[in-house]
């Protein structure tokens, strides 16, 4: 372990314990075929709270002592939490500043056996998304740094980004690849049409990179990050159901925040005819990705010059100047931050918050034993079956021979790792962000279970996930960051098992 980052000199309250919740029964484990150590892996997604965003939104952290907001303190605390507590095989980070990636996270995690891929937001933004994986456990087959800003497309005019990587477990026979993607969608609660467009792009990139090397029914997909949308919102349902009728929803309500429609419809068709992605979140067969749609490579010391397909290439020792490259487009301003009010339905900054759970009081931890009231209180491996009839109904509405322009669809059939629902108080049972006296779930890990019951096909099973804290526990800890946690988000963690059905 990394002794150099031990925080013995810092005053710290021991972090609350978060138990693992079993999703895969012991009987299933015993009946499953022999599983190697590399076929089981842990995925973590974590919004690290970029220091530049912290400084530009100080009103959100006015209840936090200055010492816990200092970057020299936060970076050591975050690294300690990542290395000692998360202990993942794959890390998906959001709000990672380019300088912090190059000088802190990338070199530190490389010493621990990880390899990183980073994409900075376009425009004047300093932060972006990063994906790290254990080189001893995975082989990198391909990757793509995804930019959502596309010239000439009105719904793709923001600077958000994503990272997609196709990994193959080492020492596993037969060895099916796994596609891992992470993104940080636009914050603006009212700009639902932009978020659905960004989701369409990241899903299209996933499908494109998978079909270059495999097929969608042979390659499980994990999509995670800070999506800035609430459970059971139209966009959440789109991810899990695979279909969204854009004529039925006001654009301001797609994220689940606004209760009053503003009579602003999603423009349909969503993309112009010249755009290579269609309403099924796929690249059109006749369309080829051109240089205008490819992102600029970004590298830091010891990051390979081209990670797409040659991981053994000699690594450069010069940090690429593109990390400070400015595009001609105007930056995305966060002027709406701090203007949305508080509460569950509208929070001043839903892309921020890190929370924990009570140290010894497990009643403050949300697990399967807690009752939640919701239209669908749990999403487990059986979730795909429960949604099958709804998917069939939605797909029956599509025009024969093509797609109805009312609908945005995809065929990845995601499940959500974490169950969601409402407690008896009307507040969410699970919360990933807490600030300004508001509790929200905006971070997710979604996955495609694939081929359960289909012999000879790869199956991605959810083994267990790390429990999330209750609202009561969060109130006891206070707003984030605090003495226990140095981000204002809680990291999500899930253990998966790749096997043949």
Coordinates of C-alpha atoms in Angstrom, one line a residue:
X1 CA 0.0 0.0 0.0
X2 CA 1.0 3.6 -0.4
X3 CA 2.7 4.6 2.8
X4 CA 3.7 7.9 1.4
X5 CA 0.2 9.3 1.6
X6 CA -0.6 8.3 5.1
X7 CA -2.3 11.2 6.9
X8 CA -0.8 10.6 10.4
X9 CA 0.0 14.3 10.7
X10 CA -3.6 15.4 9.9
X11 CA -6.4 15.4 12.4
X12 CA -9.1 13.1 11.1
X13 CA -12.2 11.4 12.4
X14 CA -12.3 7.7 11.3
X15 CA -14.5 7.4 8.3
X16 CA -17.8 5.6 8.9
X17 CA -18.0 2.0 7.9
X18 CA -20.1 1.1 4.8
X19 CA -21.1 -2.5 4.6
X20 CA -21.2 -4.5 1.3
X21 CA -24.6 -5.6 0.2
X22 CA -24.7 -9.0 -1.5
X23 CA -26.5 -9.1 -4.9
X24 CA -25.3 -12.5 -5.9
X25 CA -26.3 -15.4 -3.6
X26 CA -23.9 -17.9 -2.2
X27 CA -25.8 -20.7 -3.9
X28 CA -25.3 -19.0 -7.3
X29 CA -21.6 -18.6 -6.5
X30 CA -21.3 -22.3 -5.7
X31 CA -23.2 -23.3 -8.8
X32 CA -21.3 -21.0 -11.1
X33 CA -18.4 -22.2 -13.2
X34 CA -14.8 -21.8 -11.9
X35 CA -14.0 -18.2 -11.7
X36 CA -10.5 -16.8 -11.9
X37 CA -9.4 -13.8 -9.8
X38 CA -9.3 -11.7 -13.0
X39 CA -12.9 -12.4 -13.9
X40 CA -14.1 -10.7 -10.8
X41 CA -13.4 -7.0 -10.5
X42 CA -14.5 -3.8 -8.7
X43 CA -15.6 -0.6 -10.3
X44 CA -15.7 2.7 -8.5
X45 CA -17.1 6.0 -9.7
X46 CA -16.3 9.2 -7.8
X47 CA -16.8 12.9 -8.3
X48 CA -13.7 14.4 -6.7
X49 CA -14.9 18.0 -6.6
X50 CA -12.4 20.1 -8.7
X51 CA -10.7 22.8 -6.7
X52 CA -11.4 25.4 -9.4
X53 CA -15.2 24.7 -9.1
X54 CA -15.0 24.7 -5.3
X55 CA -13.4 28.2 -5.4
X56 CA -15.9 29.5 -7.9
X57 CA -18.9 28.2 -5.8
X58 CA -17.8 29.1 -2.3
X59 CA -21.4 29.7 -1.2
X60 CA -22.0 26.0 -1.4
X61 CA -19.3 25.3 1.1
X62 CA -19.7 28.1 3.6
X63 CA -20.4 25.6 6.4
X64 CA -17.1 23.8 5.8
X65 CA -14.0 25.0 7.8
X66 CA -11.3 26.5 5.5
X67 CA -8.8 23.8 6.5
X68 CA -10.9 21.1 4.9
X69 CA -11.2 23.1 1.7
X70 CA -7.5 23.5 1.2
X71 CA -6.2 21.5 -1.8
X72 CA -3.0 20.3 -0.1
X73 CA -5.3 18.7 2.6
X74 CA -7.9 17.5 0.2
X75 CA -5.6 15.8 -2.3
X76 CA -3.9 13.6 0.3
X77 CA -7.3 12.7 1.9
X78 CA -8.8 11.8 -1.5
X79 CA -5.9 9.7 -2.5
X80 CA -6.0 7.9 0.9
X81 CA -9.7 7.2 0.4
X82 CA -9.1 6.0 -3.2
X83 CA -6.1 3.7 -2.4
X84 CA -6.9 2.4 1.1
X85 CA -10.7 2.2 1.1
X86 CA -12.0 2.0 -2.5
X87 CA -9.4 -0.5 -3.6
X88 CA -10.9 -0.8 -7.1
X89 CA -9.7 -2.4 -10.2
X90 CA -11.3 0.3 -12.3
X91 CA -11.7 3.9 -11.2
X92 CA -14.0 6.4 -13.0
X93 CA -13.4 10.0 -11.8
X94 CA -15.2 13.2 -12.6
X95 CA -14.2 16.8 -11.8
X96 CA -10.5 16.0 -12.1
X97 CA -8.4 19.0 -12.9
X98 CA -5.7 18.6 -15.6
X99 CA -2.9 19.8 -13.3
X100 CA -4.1 17.5 -10.4
X101 CA -4.3 14.6 -12.9
X102 CA -0.8 15.2 -14.3
X103 CA 1.0 16.0 -11.0
X104 CA -0.9 14.0 -8.4
X105 CA -3.4 11.3 -9.3
X106 CA -1.7 9.9 -12.4
X107 CA 1.8 9.5 -11.0
X108 CA 0.6 8.3 -7.6
X109 CA -1.8 5.7 -9.0
X110 CA 0.7 4.5 -11.6
X111 CA 3.0 3.5 -8.7
X112 CA 0.1 1.3 -7.5
X113 CA -0.2 -0.4 -10.9
X114 CA -2.9 1.7 -12.6
X115 CA -2.9 3.2 -16.0
X116 CA -5.0 6.3 -16.7
X117 CA -6.9 7.9 -19.5
X118 CA -7.9 11.6 -19.1
X119 CA -10.1 14.0 -21.0
X120 CA -10.3 17.6 -20.1
X121 CA -13.5 19.6 -20.7
X122 CA -13.4 21.7 -23.8
X123 CA -13.4 25.5 -23.7
X124 CA -11.9 27.3 -20.7
X125 CA -12.7 24.6 -18.1
X126 CA -9.9 23.1 -16.1
X127 CA -11.5 19.8 -15.1
X128 CA -12.5 16.7 -16.8
X129 CA -13.0 12.9 -16.6
X130 CA -10.4 10.2 -15.9
X131 CA -10.5 6.4 -16.1
X132 CA -7.8 4.3 -14.3
X133 CA -7.5 0.5 -14.6
X134 CA -5.0 -2.1 -13.2
X135 CA -2.6 -2.9 -15.9
X136 CA -1.8 -6.3 -14.3
X137 CA -5.5 -7.3 -14.6
X138 CA -6.7 -5.8 -17.9
X139 CA -5.4 -5.3 -21.4
X140 CA -6.5 -2.1 -23.1
X141 CA -7.9 -2.9 -26.5
X142 CA -9.2 0.5 -27.5
X143 CA -10.3 3.8 -26.0
X144 CA -11.9 7.1 -27.0
X145 CA -11.9 10.6 -25.3
X146 CA -15.4 11.9 -26.1
X147 CA -16.3 15.6 -26.6
X148 CA -19.9 16.6 -26.5
X149 CA -19.4 20.0 -28.1
X150 CA -20.1 19.7 -31.8
X151 CA -20.1 22.7 -34.1
X152 CA -23.5 23.4 -35.8
X153 CA -25.5 21.2 -33.4
X154 CA -27.6 23.4 -31.1
X155 CA -28.2 20.6 -28.4
X156 CA -24.4 19.9 -28.3
X157 CA -23.0 23.3 -27.4
X158 CA -21.6 22.6 -24.0
X159 CA -18.1 21.5 -22.9
X160 CA -18.9 18.3 -21.1
X161 CA -16.8 15.2 -21.9
X162 CA -16.5 11.4 -21.4
X163 CA -14.0 8.6 -21.6
X164 CA -14.7 5.1 -23.1
X165 CA -12.3 2.2 -22.8
X166 CA -12.5 -1.4 -24.0
X167 CA -10.7 -3.7 -21.6
X168 CA -10.0 -7.4 -21.7
X169 CA -9.3 -9.3 -18.5
X170 CA -5.9 -11.0 -18.6
X171 CA -5.5 -14.7 -17.8
X172 CA -9.2 -15.5 -18.5
X173 CA -10.3 -18.1 -21.0
X174 CA -12.4 -17.5 -22.9
X175 CA -11.8 -13.8 -22.5
X176 CA -14.6 -11.5 -23.4
X177 CA -13.9 -7.7 -23.5
X178 CA -15.7 -5.3 -21.2
X179 CA -16.6 -1.7 -22.2
X180 CA -16.2 0.9 -19.4
X181 CA -17.5 4.4 -19.9
X182 CA -17.6 7.4 -17.6
X183 CA -19.0 10.9 -18.1
X184 CA -20.2 14.0 -16.3
X185 CA -23.3 15.4 -17.9
X186 CA -24.4 19.0 -17.9
X187 CA -25.5 20.4 -14.6
X188 CA -28.3 22.8 -15.7
X189 CA -31.5 21.1 -14.3
X190 CA -33.7 22.7 -17.0
X191 CA -31.6 21.8 -20.1
X192 CA -33.0 18.3 -20.5
X193 CA -32.6 18.4 -24.3
X194 CA -28.9 18.9 -23.9
X195 CA -28.6 16.0 -21.5
X196 CA -30.5 13.6 -23.7
X197 CA -28.2 14.6 -26.6
X198 CA -25.1 14.0 -24.5
X199 CA -26.4 10.6 -23.4
X200 CA -27.0 9.8 -27.1
X201 CA -23.4 10.6 -28.0
X202 CA -21.8 8.6 -25.2
X203 CA -24.0 5.6 -25.9
X204 CA -23.2 5.9 -29.7
X205 CA -19.5 6.0 -28.8
X206 CA -19.9 2.9 -26.6
X207 CA -21.6 1.0 -29.4
X208 CA -19.1 2.2 -32.0
X209 CA -16.0 1.1 -30.0
X210 CA -17.6 -2.3 -29.1
X211 CA -18.6 -3.2 -32.6
X212 CA -15.1 -2.4 -33.8
X213 CA -13.8 -5.4 -31.8
X214 CA -16.8 -7.5 -30.9
X215 CA -20.6 -7.4 -30.9
X216 CA -23.1 -5.9 -28.5
X217 CA -24.3 -9.3 -27.3
X218 CA -20.7 -10.5 -26.6
X219 CA -19.4 -7.4 -24.7
X220 CA -20.9 -6.3 -21.4
X221 CA -21.0 -2.5 -20.8
X222 CA -20.6 -0.5 -17.6
X223 CA -21.6 3.2 -17.8
X224 CA -21.1 5.3 -14.7
X225 CA -20.5 8.9 -13.5
X226 CA -22.3 12.0 -12.4
X227 CA -25.3 12.2 -14.6
X228 CA -27.0 15.2 -12.9
X229 CA -30.4 13.6 -13.0
X230 CA -32.7 12.1 -10.4
X231 CA -34.0 8.5 -10.0
X232 CA -37.2 7.8 -11.9
X233 CA -36.9 11.0 -14.0
X234 CA -37.6 10.6 -17.7
X235 CA -33.8 10.5 -18.4
X236 CA -33.2 7.9 -15.8
X237 CA -36.0 5.8 -17.2
X238 CA -34.5 6.3 -20.7
X239 CA -31.3 4.8 -19.6
X240 CA -33.0 1.7 -18.1
X241 CA -35.9 1.3 -20.5
X242 CA -34.1 2.2 -23.7
X243 CA -36.8 4.5 -25.0
X244 CA -38.0 8.1 -24.5
X245 CA -41.0 9.7 -26.1
X246 CA -39.8 13.3 -26.4
X247 CA -43.3 14.6 -27.2
X248 CA -44.6 13.6 -23.8
X249 CA -42.1 15.6 -21.7
X250 CA -41.2 19.2 -21.3
X251 CA -37.5 19.7 -21.7
X252 CA -37.2 21.4 -18.3
X253 CA -38.6 18.2 -16.6
X254 CA -36.4 15.5 -18.2
X255 CA -33.9 15.6 -15.3
X256 CA -36.5 15.2 -12.6
X257 CA -35.9 18.6 -10.9
X258 CA -38.6 20.9 -12.2
X259 CA -42.2 20.2 -11.3
X260 CA -43.7 22.9 -13.4
X261 CA -43.4 22.6 -17.1
X262 CA -42.1 25.7 -19.0
X263 CA -43.7 24.7 -22.3
X264 CA -40.3 24.1 -23.9
X265 CA -40.3 20.9 -26.0
X266 CA -37.3 18.8 -27.0
X267 CA -36.5 19.7 -30.6
X268 CA -37.2 16.8 -32.8
X269 CA -35.4 15.4 -34.7
X270 CA -32.8 15.9 -32.0
X271 CA -29.9 16.1 -34.5
X272 CA -29.6 17.6 -37.9
X273 CA -29.6 15.2 -40.9
X274 CA -25.9 15.9 -41.5
X275 CA -25.0 14.7 -38.0
X276 CA -23.6 11.1 -38.0
X277 CA -25.6 9.9 -34.9
X278 CA -29.3 9.0 -35.3
X279 CA -32.2 8.7 -32.8
X280 CA -31.3 5.2 -32.0
X281 CA -28.0 6.5 -30.4
X282 CA -26.0 4.9 -33.1
X283 CA -23.6 6.0 -35.8
X284 CA -25.3 5.8 -39.1
X285 CA -23.8 3.1 -41.3
X286 CA -23.0 5.5 -44.1
X287 CA -21.4 8.0 -41.7
X288 CA -17.7 7.9 -40.8
X289 CA -16.1 9.7 -37.9
X290 CA -14.1 12.6 -39.3
X291 CA -11.4 14.6 -37.6
X292 CA -14.0 17.3 -36.7
X293 CA -15.7 14.8 -34.3
X294 CA -12.5 13.3 -32.8
X295 CA -11.2 14.8 -29.5
X296 CA -7.7 16.0 -29.0
X297 CA -5.4 13.6 -27.3
X298 CA -4.3 14.6 -23.8
X299 CA -1.3 13.0 -22.1
X300 CA 0.6 13.4 -18.9
X301 CA 4.0 12.2 -17.8
X302 CA 4.2 8.4 -18.3
X303 CA 0.9 8.2 -20.1
X304 CA 1.3 6.5 -23.4
X305 CA 1.4 8.5 -26.6
X306 CA -1.5 6.4 -28.0
X307 CA -3.4 4.2 -25.8
X308 CA -6.0 3.1 -28.3
X309 CA -4.5 -0.2 -29.4
X310 CA -0.8 -0.3 -28.5
X311 CA -0.4 -0.2 -24.7
X312 CA 3.2 -1.4 -24.9
X313 CA 4.4 1.7 -26.7
X314 CA 7.2 3.7 -25.2
X315 CA 5.8 6.3 -22.9
X316 CA 6.5 10.0 -23.2
X317 CA 7.9 11.9 -20.3
X318 CA 6.5 15.3 -21.4
X319 CA 3.1 16.5 -20.3
X320 CA 1.2 17.4 -23.4
X321 CA 0.4 21.1 -23.8
X322 CA -3.1 20.2 -24.9
X323 CA -4.1 20.1 -21.3
X324 CA -4.2 23.9 -21.5
X325 CA -5.4 24.1 -25.1
X326 CA -8.3 26.5 -25.6
X327 CA -10.9 25.9 -28.3
X328 CA -12.5 28.8 -30.1
X329 CA -15.9 28.0 -28.7
X330 CA -17.1 30.0 -25.7
X331 CA -16.9 28.1 -22.3
X332 CA -19.8 26.7 -20.5
X333 CA -20.6 29.1 -17.6
X334 CA -22.0 27.8 -14.4
X335 CA -24.0 31.0 -13.8
X336 CA -27.0 29.0 -12.8
X337 CA -25.2 27.6 -9.8
X338 CA -26.5 28.9 -6.6
X339 CA -29.8 30.1 -8.1
X340 CA -31.9 27.0 -8.0
X341 CA -32.9 27.1 -4.3
X342 CA -32.8 24.1 -2.0
X343 CA -34.6 20.9 -1.3
X344 CA -34.9 17.6 -3.1
X345 CA -36.6 18.9 -6.2
X346 CA -34.2 21.8 -6.8
X347 CA -30.7 22.1 -5.4
X348 CA -28.2 24.9 -6.0
X349 CA -25.5 22.5 -7.3
X350 CA -26.5 18.9 -7.9
X351 CA -23.1 18.0 -9.3
X352 CA -21.5 18.3 -5.9
X353 CA -21.5 16.3 -2.7
X354 CA -19.7 13.7 -0.8
X355 CA -21.3 11.9 2.1
X356 CA -20.7 9.1 4.6
X357 CA -22.5 6.9 7.0
X358 CA -22.6 6.5 10.7
X359 CA -19.6 4.6 12.1
X360 CA -21.2 2.0 14.2
X361 CA -24.9 2.6 13.6
X362 CA -25.8 0.3 10.7
X363 CA -29.4 1.5 10.9
X364 CA -28.2 4.6 9.3
X365 CA -27.0 2.7 6.3
X366 CA -29.3 2.0 3.4
X367 CA -29.3 -1.6 2.3
X368 CA -31.8 -4.1 1.0
X369 CA -33.3 -4.6 4.4
X370 CA -34.7 -1.0 4.4
X371 CA -38.1 -0.5 3.0
X372 CA -38.4 2.1 0.2
X373 CA -41.6 3.2 -1.4
X374 CA -41.4 4.0 -5.1
X375 CA -42.7 2.9 -8.5
X376 CA -39.8 0.5 -8.6
X377 CA -37.8 0.3 -5.4
X378 CA -35.0 -2.0 -6.6
X379 CA -33.0 -2.8 -9.6
X380 CA -31.3 -6.1 -9.5
X381 CA -30.4 -8.7 -12.0
X382 CA -34.1 -9.4 -12.5
X383 CA -34.7 -5.8 -13.5
X384 CA -34.3 -6.5 -17.3
X385 CA -37.2 -9.0 -17.1
X386 CA -39.4 -6.5 -15.2
X387 CA -38.9 -3.9 -17.9
X388 CA -39.2 -6.3 -20.9
X389 CA -42.9 -5.6 -21.4
X390 CA -42.4 -1.9 -21.2
X391 CA -39.5 -2.0 -23.8
X392 CA -41.7 -4.1 -26.1
X393 CA -44.5 -1.6 -25.8
X394 CA -42.2 1.3 -26.5
X395 CA -40.6 -0.4 -29.5
X396 CA -44.0 -1.3 -30.9
X397 CA -44.5 2.4 -31.4
X398 CA -41.6 2.7 -33.7
X399 CA -42.4 3.1 -37.4
X400 CA -41.9 0.0 -39.5
X401 CA -38.5 0.2 -41.4
X402 CA -37.3 3.2 -39.4
X403 CA -37.4 5.2 -36.2
X404 CA -40.3 7.4 -35.2
X405 CA -38.9 10.9 -34.8
X406 CA -40.8 11.2 -31.5
X407 CA -38.5 8.7 -29.8
X408 CA -34.9 8.5 -28.7
X409 CA -34.0 4.8 -28.2
X410 CA -31.0 2.6 -27.4
X411 CA -30.6 -1.2 -27.2
X412 CA -28.1 -1.6 -24.3
X413 CA -30.7 -2.6 -21.7
X414 CA -29.0 -1.1 -18.6
X415 CA -29.6 -2.1 -15.0
X416 CA -28.8 0.2 -12.1
X417 CA -26.4 -1.2 -9.5
X418 CA -28.0 0.7 -6.6
X419 CA -31.7 0.4 -5.7
X420 CA -33.6 3.7 -5.5
X421 CA -36.7 4.7 -3.8
X422 CA -38.3 7.1 -1.3
X423 CA -38.3 6.7 2.5
X424 CA -41.4 7.3 4.7
X425 CA -40.4 10.9 5.0
X426 CA -40.6 11.4 1.3
X427 CA -36.8 11.8 0.9
X428 CA -34.6 9.5 -1.2
X429 CA -33.6 6.3 0.5
X430 CA -30.1 6.6 -1.1
X431 CA -28.2 9.8 -1.5
X432 CA -24.9 10.5 -3.3
X433 CA -24.7 14.2 -2.8
X434 CA -25.4 16.5 0.1
X435 CA -24.9 20.3 0.3
X436 CA -27.0 23.4 1.0
X437 CA -29.3 21.2 3.2
X438 CA -30.3 19.3 0.1
X439 CA -30.1 15.5 -0.5
X440 CA -29.9 14.0 -4.0
X441 CA -28.9 11.0 -6.0
X442 CA -27.0 12.1 -9.2
X443 CA -24.3 9.5 -9.4
X444 CA -24.9 6.1 -10.9
X445 CA -23.3 2.8 -12.0
X446 CA -25.3 1.2 -14.8
X447 CA -24.5 -2.2 -16.4
X448 CA -25.7 -4.6 -19.0
X449 CA -26.2 -8.1 -17.5
X450 CA -26.2 -9.7 -20.9
X451 CA -27.2 -13.2 -22.0
X452 CA -28.4 -14.7 -18.7
X453 CA -29.8 -18.1 -19.6
X454 CA -28.1 -18.1 -23.1
X455 CA -25.5 -20.9 -23.0
X456 CA -22.0 -20.0 -24.2
X457 CA -22.5 -16.2 -24.0
X458 CA -20.8 -13.9 -21.6
X459 CA -22.6 -12.8 -18.5
X460 CA -21.8 -9.8 -16.4
X461 CA -23.1 -10.6 -12.9
X462 CA -23.4 -8.0 -10.1
X463 CA -21.9 -9.7 -7.1
X464 CA -22.2 -6.9 -4.4
X465 CA -22.3 -3.2 -4.0
X466 CA -21.2 -0.8 -1.3
X467 CA -24.0 0.5 0.8
X468 CA -25.0 4.2 0.7
X469 CA -25.8 6.2 3.9
X470 CA -29.2 7.3 5.0
X471 CA -30.3 11.0 5.2
X472 CA -30.1 10.8 9.0
X473 CA -26.5 9.7 8.9
X474 CA -25.6 12.5 6.5
X475 CA -27.1 15.1 8.7
X476 CA -25.0 13.9 11.6
X477 CA -21.9 14.3 9.5
X478 CA -22.8 17.7 8.2
X479 CA -22.4 19.2 4.7
X480 CA -19.5 18.1 2.5
X481 CA -16.6 18.4 2.4
X482 CA -16.0 17.8 6.1
X483 CA -13.5 16.2 8.5
X484 CA -14.3 12.7 7.2
X485 CA -14.6 13.3 3.5
X486 CA -12.8 15.7 1.2
X487 CA -15.2 15.7 -1.7
X488 CA -18.9 16.6 -1.7
X489 CA -19.8 13.3 -3.4
X490 CA -19.9 9.8 -2.1
X491 CA -18.1 7.2 -4.2
X492 CA -20.1 4.3 -5.5
X493 CA -18.5 0.9 -5.7
X494 CA -19.7 -2.4 -7.2
X495 CA -18.1 -5.9 -7.6
X496 CA -18.8 -7.6 -10.9
X497 CA -18.1 -11.2 -12.1
X498 CA -17.6 -12.0 -15.8
X499 CA -18.5 -15.6 -16.7
X500 CA -20.1 -17.7 -19.3
X501 CA -23.8 -18.6 -18.9

